[in-house]
Amino acid sequence: MPADAKTNDVLEAPRLGEPYLLTPGPLTTAFSVKEAMLRDWGSWDGDFRGMTAELRRELLAIAGDESGQYDCVPMQGSGSFSVEAMLGSFIPRDGKVLVLMNGAYGQRIAQTLKYLGRAHVSIDKGDYMPPRGSEVAAALDADPAITHVVVVHCERDEFGHSQSSQGDFRGSLQPRPQAAGRQHERLRRGARRCR
């Protein structure tokens, strides 16, 4: 490497001497985040409640909730914990879920649904291919008992493929009418572009 070549411009060396974690996902925490965590926050303190309320408002704005139909409930814990809580809370016991799998997270969702006793079917595309819109529409048309569609909208892999980059479903949980409506609109727009 030339002597004038810049190295490590993006990734700051760990200030506390900890090793780099070379796995996908947000496992390595920036020092600035660790520094911010040095302040103790009481969950019932006014400033903490104000900060949480602001975070909730901002997340709802990002999600596009202009009519106040939704709420945001921050949860601490692992992603798997949050997904299990979401599935157990939003999928009724008599519901049926279409799980769109394109990797390990989708498989974990199906496993969690089985554990929770929720009926489900899957479209499993392996680790690198997202389910296509026509496959999802066919699955919904074939099984009117499906009440919800669940997908990890950005399953990461080393090649940078993601569910969202393919233009299909975005989001993690959609009741069937919303998912079907959005998918049918996408298919109509795609058909218009192909003419």
mmCIF file of C-alpha atoms in Angstrom:
data_model
loop_
_atom_site.group_PDB
_atom_site.id
_atom_site.type_symbol
_atom_site.label_atom_id
_atom_site.label_comp_id
_atom_site.label_asym_id
_atom_site.label_seq_id
_atom_site.Cartn_x
_atom_site.Cartn_y
_atom_site.Cartn_z
ATOM 1 C CA MET A 1 0.000 0.000 0.000
ATOM 2 C CA PRO A 2 1.397 3.434 -0.875
ATOM 3 C CA ALA A 3 2.635 5.489 2.065
ATOM 4 C CA ASP A 4 0.194 8.298 1.275
ATOM 5 C CA ALA A 5 -2.855 6.010 1.129
ATOM 6 C CA LYS A 6 -5.511 6.787 3.706
ATOM 7 C CA THR A 7 -6.612 3.864 5.815
ATOM 8 C CA ASN A 8 -9.478 3.427 8.198
ATOM 9 C CA ASP A 9 -11.107 6.787 7.385
ATOM 10 C CA VAL A 10 -14.584 5.589 8.292
ATOM 11 C CA LEU A 11 -14.093 3.261 11.239
ATOM 12 C CA GLU A 12 -12.582 4.796 14.345
ATOM 13 C CA ALA A 13 -10.321 2.514 16.390
ATOM 14 C CA PRO A 14 -12.043 1.297 19.575
ATOM 15 C CA ARG A 15 -11.176 3.773 22.347
ATOM 16 C CA LEU A 16 -11.600 1.213 25.104
ATOM 17 C CA GLY A 17 -9.352 -1.375 23.437
ATOM 18 C CA GLU A 18 -12.175 -3.787 22.693
ATOM 19 C CA PRO A 19 -11.888 -5.923 19.540
ATOM 20 C CA TYR A 20 -13.811 -5.156 16.368
ATOM 21 C CA LEU A 21 -16.820 -7.407 15.912
ATOM 22 C CA LEU A 22 -16.736 -8.488 12.271
ATOM 23 C CA THR A 23 -20.285 -9.748 11.947
ATOM 24 C CA PRO A 24 -23.183 -8.187 10.040
ATOM 25 C CA GLY A 25 -25.503 -6.021 12.043
ATOM 26 C CA PRO A 26 -25.175 -3.266 14.608
ATOM 27 C CA LEU A 27 -23.127 -5.200 17.163
ATOM 28 C CA THR A 28 -20.265 -2.742 17.385
ATOM 29 C CA THR A 29 -21.356 0.327 19.335
ATOM 30 C CA ALA A 30 -19.693 3.656 18.561
ATOM 31 C CA PHE A 31 -17.830 5.306 21.408
ATOM 32 C CA SER A 32 -20.103 8.363 21.190
ATOM 33 C CA VAL A 33 -23.087 6.086 21.899
ATOM 34 C CA LYS A 34 -21.287 4.446 24.819
ATOM 35 C CA GLU A 35 -20.419 7.907 26.120
ATOM 36 C CA ALA A 36 -24.075 8.980 25.940
ATOM 37 C CA MET A 37 -25.044 5.849 27.881
ATOM 38 C CA LEU A 38 -22.912 6.968 30.837
ATOM 39 C CA ARG A 39 -25.763 9.198 31.997
ATOM 40 C CA ASP A 40 -28.298 7.440 34.205
ATOM 41 C CA TRP A 41 -31.895 7.942 33.193
ATOM 42 C CA GLY A 42 -34.873 7.171 35.405
ATOM 43 C CA SER A 43 -37.833 5.876 33.422
ATOM 44 C CA TRP A 44 -40.226 8.104 35.382
ATOM 45 C CA ASP A 45 -38.070 11.253 35.308
ATOM 46 C CA GLY A 46 -39.677 14.116 33.410
ATOM 47 C CA ASP A 47 -36.732 14.625 31.066
ATOM 48 C CA PHE A 48 -36.649 10.924 30.172
ATOM 49 C CA ARG A 49 -40.388 10.832 29.524
ATOM 50 C CA GLY A 50 -40.078 13.966 27.377
ATOM 51 C CA MET A 51 -37.227 12.454 25.359
ATOM 52 C CA THR A 52 -39.216 9.225 24.884
ATOM 53 C CA ALA A 53 -42.318 11.136 23.786
ATOM 54 C CA GLU A 54 -40.248 13.071 21.234
ATOM 55 C CA LEU A 55 -38.707 9.849 19.916
ATOM 56 C CA ARG A 56 -42.165 8.307 19.534
ATOM 57 C CA ARG A 57 -43.473 11.380 17.657
ATOM 58 C CA GLU A 58 -40.463 11.388 15.333
ATOM 59 C CA LEU A 59 -40.764 7.662 14.574
ATOM 60 C CA LEU A 60 -44.462 8.046 13.793
ATOM 61 C CA ALA A 61 -43.643 10.963 11.489
ATOM 62 C CA ILE A 62 -41.013 8.866 9.681
ATOM 63 C CA ALA A 63 -43.612 6.091 9.302
ATOM 64 C CA GLY A 64 -46.014 8.625 7.760
ATOM 65 C CA ASP A 65 -48.745 8.538 10.408
ATOM 66 C CA GLU A 66 -50.311 11.892 9.543
ATOM 67 C CA SER A 67 -53.785 11.043 10.856
ATOM 68 C CA GLY A 68 -52.802 9.814 14.324
ATOM 69 C CA GLN A 69 -54.084 6.276 13.714
ATOM 70 C CA TYR A 70 -50.999 4.570 15.123
ATOM 71 C CA ASP A 71 -48.774 4.682 18.159
ATOM 72 C CA CYS A 72 -45.173 3.768 18.800
ATOM 73 C CA VAL A 73 -44.152 1.622 21.756
ATOM 74 C CA PRO A 74 -40.363 1.540 22.223
ATOM 75 C CA MET A 75 -39.160 -1.819 23.514
ATOM 76 C CA GLN A 76 -35.811 -2.723 24.941
ATOM 77 C CA GLY A 77 -34.232 -6.079 24.301
ATOM 78 C CA SER A 78 -33.016 -8.071 21.355
ATOM 79 C CA GLY A 79 -34.574 -7.946 17.923
ATOM 80 C CA SER A 80 -35.862 -11.492 18.411
ATOM 81 C CA PHE A 81 -37.570 -10.424 21.636
ATOM 82 C CA SER A 82 -39.270 -7.517 19.873
ATOM 83 C CA VAL A 83 -40.369 -9.673 16.945
ATOM 84 C CA GLU A 84 -41.834 -12.276 19.323
ATOM 85 C CA ALA A 85 -43.684 -9.549 21.212
ATOM 86 C CA MET A 86 -45.006 -8.100 17.948
ATOM 87 C CA LEU A 87 -46.199 -11.476 16.665
ATOM 88 C CA GLY A 88 -47.799 -12.448 19.963
ATOM 89 C CA SER A 89 -49.539 -9.079 20.291
ATOM 90 C CA PHE A 90 -50.705 -8.337 16.756
ATOM 91 C CA ILE A 91 -51.544 -11.771 15.365
ATOM 92 C CA PRO A 92 -54.815 -12.985 16.876
ATOM 93 C CA ARG A 93 -54.961 -16.630 17.968
ATOM 94 C CA ASP A 94 -57.370 -17.368 15.129
ATOM 95 C CA GLY A 95 -55.278 -15.462 12.557
ATOM 96 C CA LYS A 96 -53.134 -16.979 9.839
ATOM 97 C CA VAL A 97 -49.839 -15.491 8.688
ATOM 98 C CA LEU A 98 -48.037 -15.570 5.354
ATOM 99 C CA VAL A 99 -44.308 -15.409 6.211
ATOM 100 C CA LEU A 100 -42.080 -14.119 3.419
ATOM 101 C CA MET A 101 -38.687 -15.721 4.033
ATOM 102 C CA ASN A 102 -35.414 -14.676 2.506
ATOM 103 C CA GLY A 103 -33.022 -15.709 5.245
ATOM 104 C CA ALA A 104 -32.564 -16.648 8.874
ATOM 105 C CA TYR A 105 -34.824 -13.949 10.308
ATOM 106 C CA GLY A 106 -37.796 -15.138 8.268
ATOM 107 C CA GLN A 107 -37.147 -18.692 9.434
ATOM 108 C CA ARG A 108 -37.045 -17.452 13.028
ATOM 109 C CA ILE A 109 -40.405 -15.719 12.537
ATOM 110 C CA ALA A 110 -41.968 -19.011 11.361
ATOM 111 C CA GLN A 111 -40.417 -20.826 14.323
ATOM 112 C CA THR A 112 -41.782 -18.189 16.720
ATOM 113 C CA LEU A 113 -45.271 -18.405 15.184
ATOM 114 C CA LYS A 114 -45.200 -22.181 15.681
ATOM 115 C CA TYR A 115 -44.145 -21.704 19.315
ATOM 116 C CA LEU A 116 -46.951 -19.155 19.815
ATOM 117 C CA GLY A 117 -49.496 -21.503 18.264
ATOM 118 C CA ARG A 118 -50.325 -19.195 15.332
ATOM 119 C CA ALA A 119 -51.238 -20.743 11.965
ATOM 120 C CA HIS A 120 -48.849 -19.784 9.181
ATOM 121 C CA VAL A 121 -47.644 -20.609 5.701
ATOM 122 C CA SER A 122 -44.367 -19.510 4.144
ATOM 123 C CA ILE A 123 -42.792 -18.564 0.876
ATOM 124 C CA ASP A 124 -39.146 -19.525 1.413
ATOM 125 C CA LYS A 125 -36.733 -18.155 -1.183
ATOM 126 C CA GLY A 126 -33.536 -19.207 0.547
ATOM 127 C CA ASP A 127 -30.963 -16.721 1.736
ATOM 128 C CA TYR A 128 -30.546 -14.440 -1.265
ATOM 129 C CA MET A 129 -33.772 -14.023 -3.212
ATOM 130 C CA PRO A 130 -36.761 -12.079 -1.927
ATOM 131 C CA PRO A 131 -40.269 -13.380 -2.606
ATOM 132 C CA ARG A 132 -41.640 -11.678 -5.712
ATOM 133 C CA GLY A 133 -44.880 -9.744 -5.820
ATOM 134 C CA SER A 134 -46.578 -12.240 -8.130
ATOM 135 C CA GLU A 135 -45.761 -15.080 -5.712
ATOM 136 C CA VAL A 136 -47.213 -13.143 -2.784
ATOM 137 C CA ALA A 137 -50.359 -12.229 -4.742
ATOM 138 C CA ALA A 138 -50.818 -15.894 -5.753
ATOM 139 C CA ALA A 139 -50.415 -17.059 -2.137
ATOM 140 C CA LEU A 140 -52.974 -14.504 -0.934
ATOM 141 C CA ASP A 141 -55.403 -15.452 -3.704
ATOM 142 C CA ALA A 142 -54.976 -19.178 -2.971
ATOM 143 C CA ASP A 143 -55.594 -18.929 0.788
ATOM 144 C CA PRO A 144 -58.318 -16.534 1.936
ATOM 145 C CA ALA A 145 -57.676 -17.581 5.561
ATOM 146 C CA ILE A 146 -54.437 -15.528 5.558
ATOM 147 C CA THR A 147 -55.016 -12.481 7.752
ATOM 148 C CA HIS A 148 -51.485 -11.008 7.949
ATOM 149 C CA VAL A 149 -48.263 -10.876 5.949
ATOM 150 C CA VAL A 150 -44.954 -10.764 7.828
ATOM 151 C CA VAL A 151 -41.562 -10.009 6.314
ATOM 152 C CA VAL A 152 -38.173 -8.828 7.506
ATOM 153 C CA HIS A 153 -37.925 -5.939 5.111
ATOM 154 C CA CYS A 154 -34.146 -5.765 4.966
ATOM 155 C CA GLU A 155 -32.520 -9.151 5.511
ATOM 156 C CA ARG A 156 -28.807 -8.413 5.156
ATOM 157 C CA ASP A 157 -26.226 -10.609 3.522
ATOM 158 C CA GLU A 158 -22.641 -10.098 2.434
ATOM 159 C CA PHE A 159 -23.706 -9.238 -1.098
ATOM 160 C CA GLY A 160 -25.898 -6.320 -0.044
ATOM 161 C CA HIS A 161 -29.185 -7.826 -1.229
ATOM 162 C CA SER A 162 -32.202 -6.657 0.668
ATOM 163 C CA GLN A 163 -35.932 -7.118 0.521
ATOM 164 C CA SER A 164 -36.530 -3.404 0.146
ATOM 165 C CA SER A 165 -34.172 -3.023 -2.823
ATOM 166 C CA GLN A 166 -36.394 -5.340 -4.852
ATOM 167 C CA GLY A 167 -39.456 -3.103 -4.656
ATOM 168 C CA ASP A 168 -41.729 -5.649 -2.996
ATOM 169 C CA PHE A 169 -43.214 -5.524 0.501
ATOM 170 C CA ARG A 170 -41.744 -3.075 2.976
ATOM 171 C CA GLY A 171 -42.393 -3.247 6.694
ATOM 172 C CA SER A 172 -42.619 -6.060 9.154
ATOM 173 C CA LEU A 173 -46.319 -6.692 9.684
ATOM 174 C CA GLN A 174 -49.226 -5.964 7.412
ATOM 175 C CA PRO A 175 -52.862 -6.991 7.914
ATOM 176 C CA ARG A 176 -54.020 -8.767 4.779
ATOM 177 C CA PRO A 177 -56.242 -6.022 3.270
ATOM 178 C CA GLN A 178 -53.435 -3.452 3.472
ATOM 179 C CA ALA A 179 -50.788 -5.857 2.146
ATOM 180 C CA ALA A 180 -52.995 -7.091 -0.670
ATOM 181 C CA GLY A 181 -54.025 -3.563 -1.607
ATOM 182 C CA ARG A 182 -50.460 -2.300 -1.684
ATOM 183 C CA GLN A 183 -49.256 -5.324 -3.656
ATOM 184 C CA HIS A 184 -52.058 -5.078 -6.206
ATOM 185 C CA GLU A 185 -51.313 -1.351 -6.669
ATOM 186 C CA ARG A 186 -47.627 -2.150 -7.212
ATOM 187 C CA LEU A 187 -48.559 -4.803 -9.769
ATOM 188 C CA ARG A 188 -50.865 -2.325 -11.573
ATOM 189 C CA ARG A 189 -48.105 0.318 -11.660
ATOM 190 C CA GLY A 190 -45.651 -2.281 -12.961
ATOM 191 C CA ALA A 191 -48.093 -3.380 -15.667
ATOM 192 C CA ARG A 192 -48.562 0.244 -16.771
ATOM 193 C CA ARG A 193 -44.787 0.700 -17.041
ATOM 194 C CA CYS A 194 -44.495 -2.432 -19.207
ATOM 195 C CA ARG A 195 -46.991 -1.234 -21.842
#
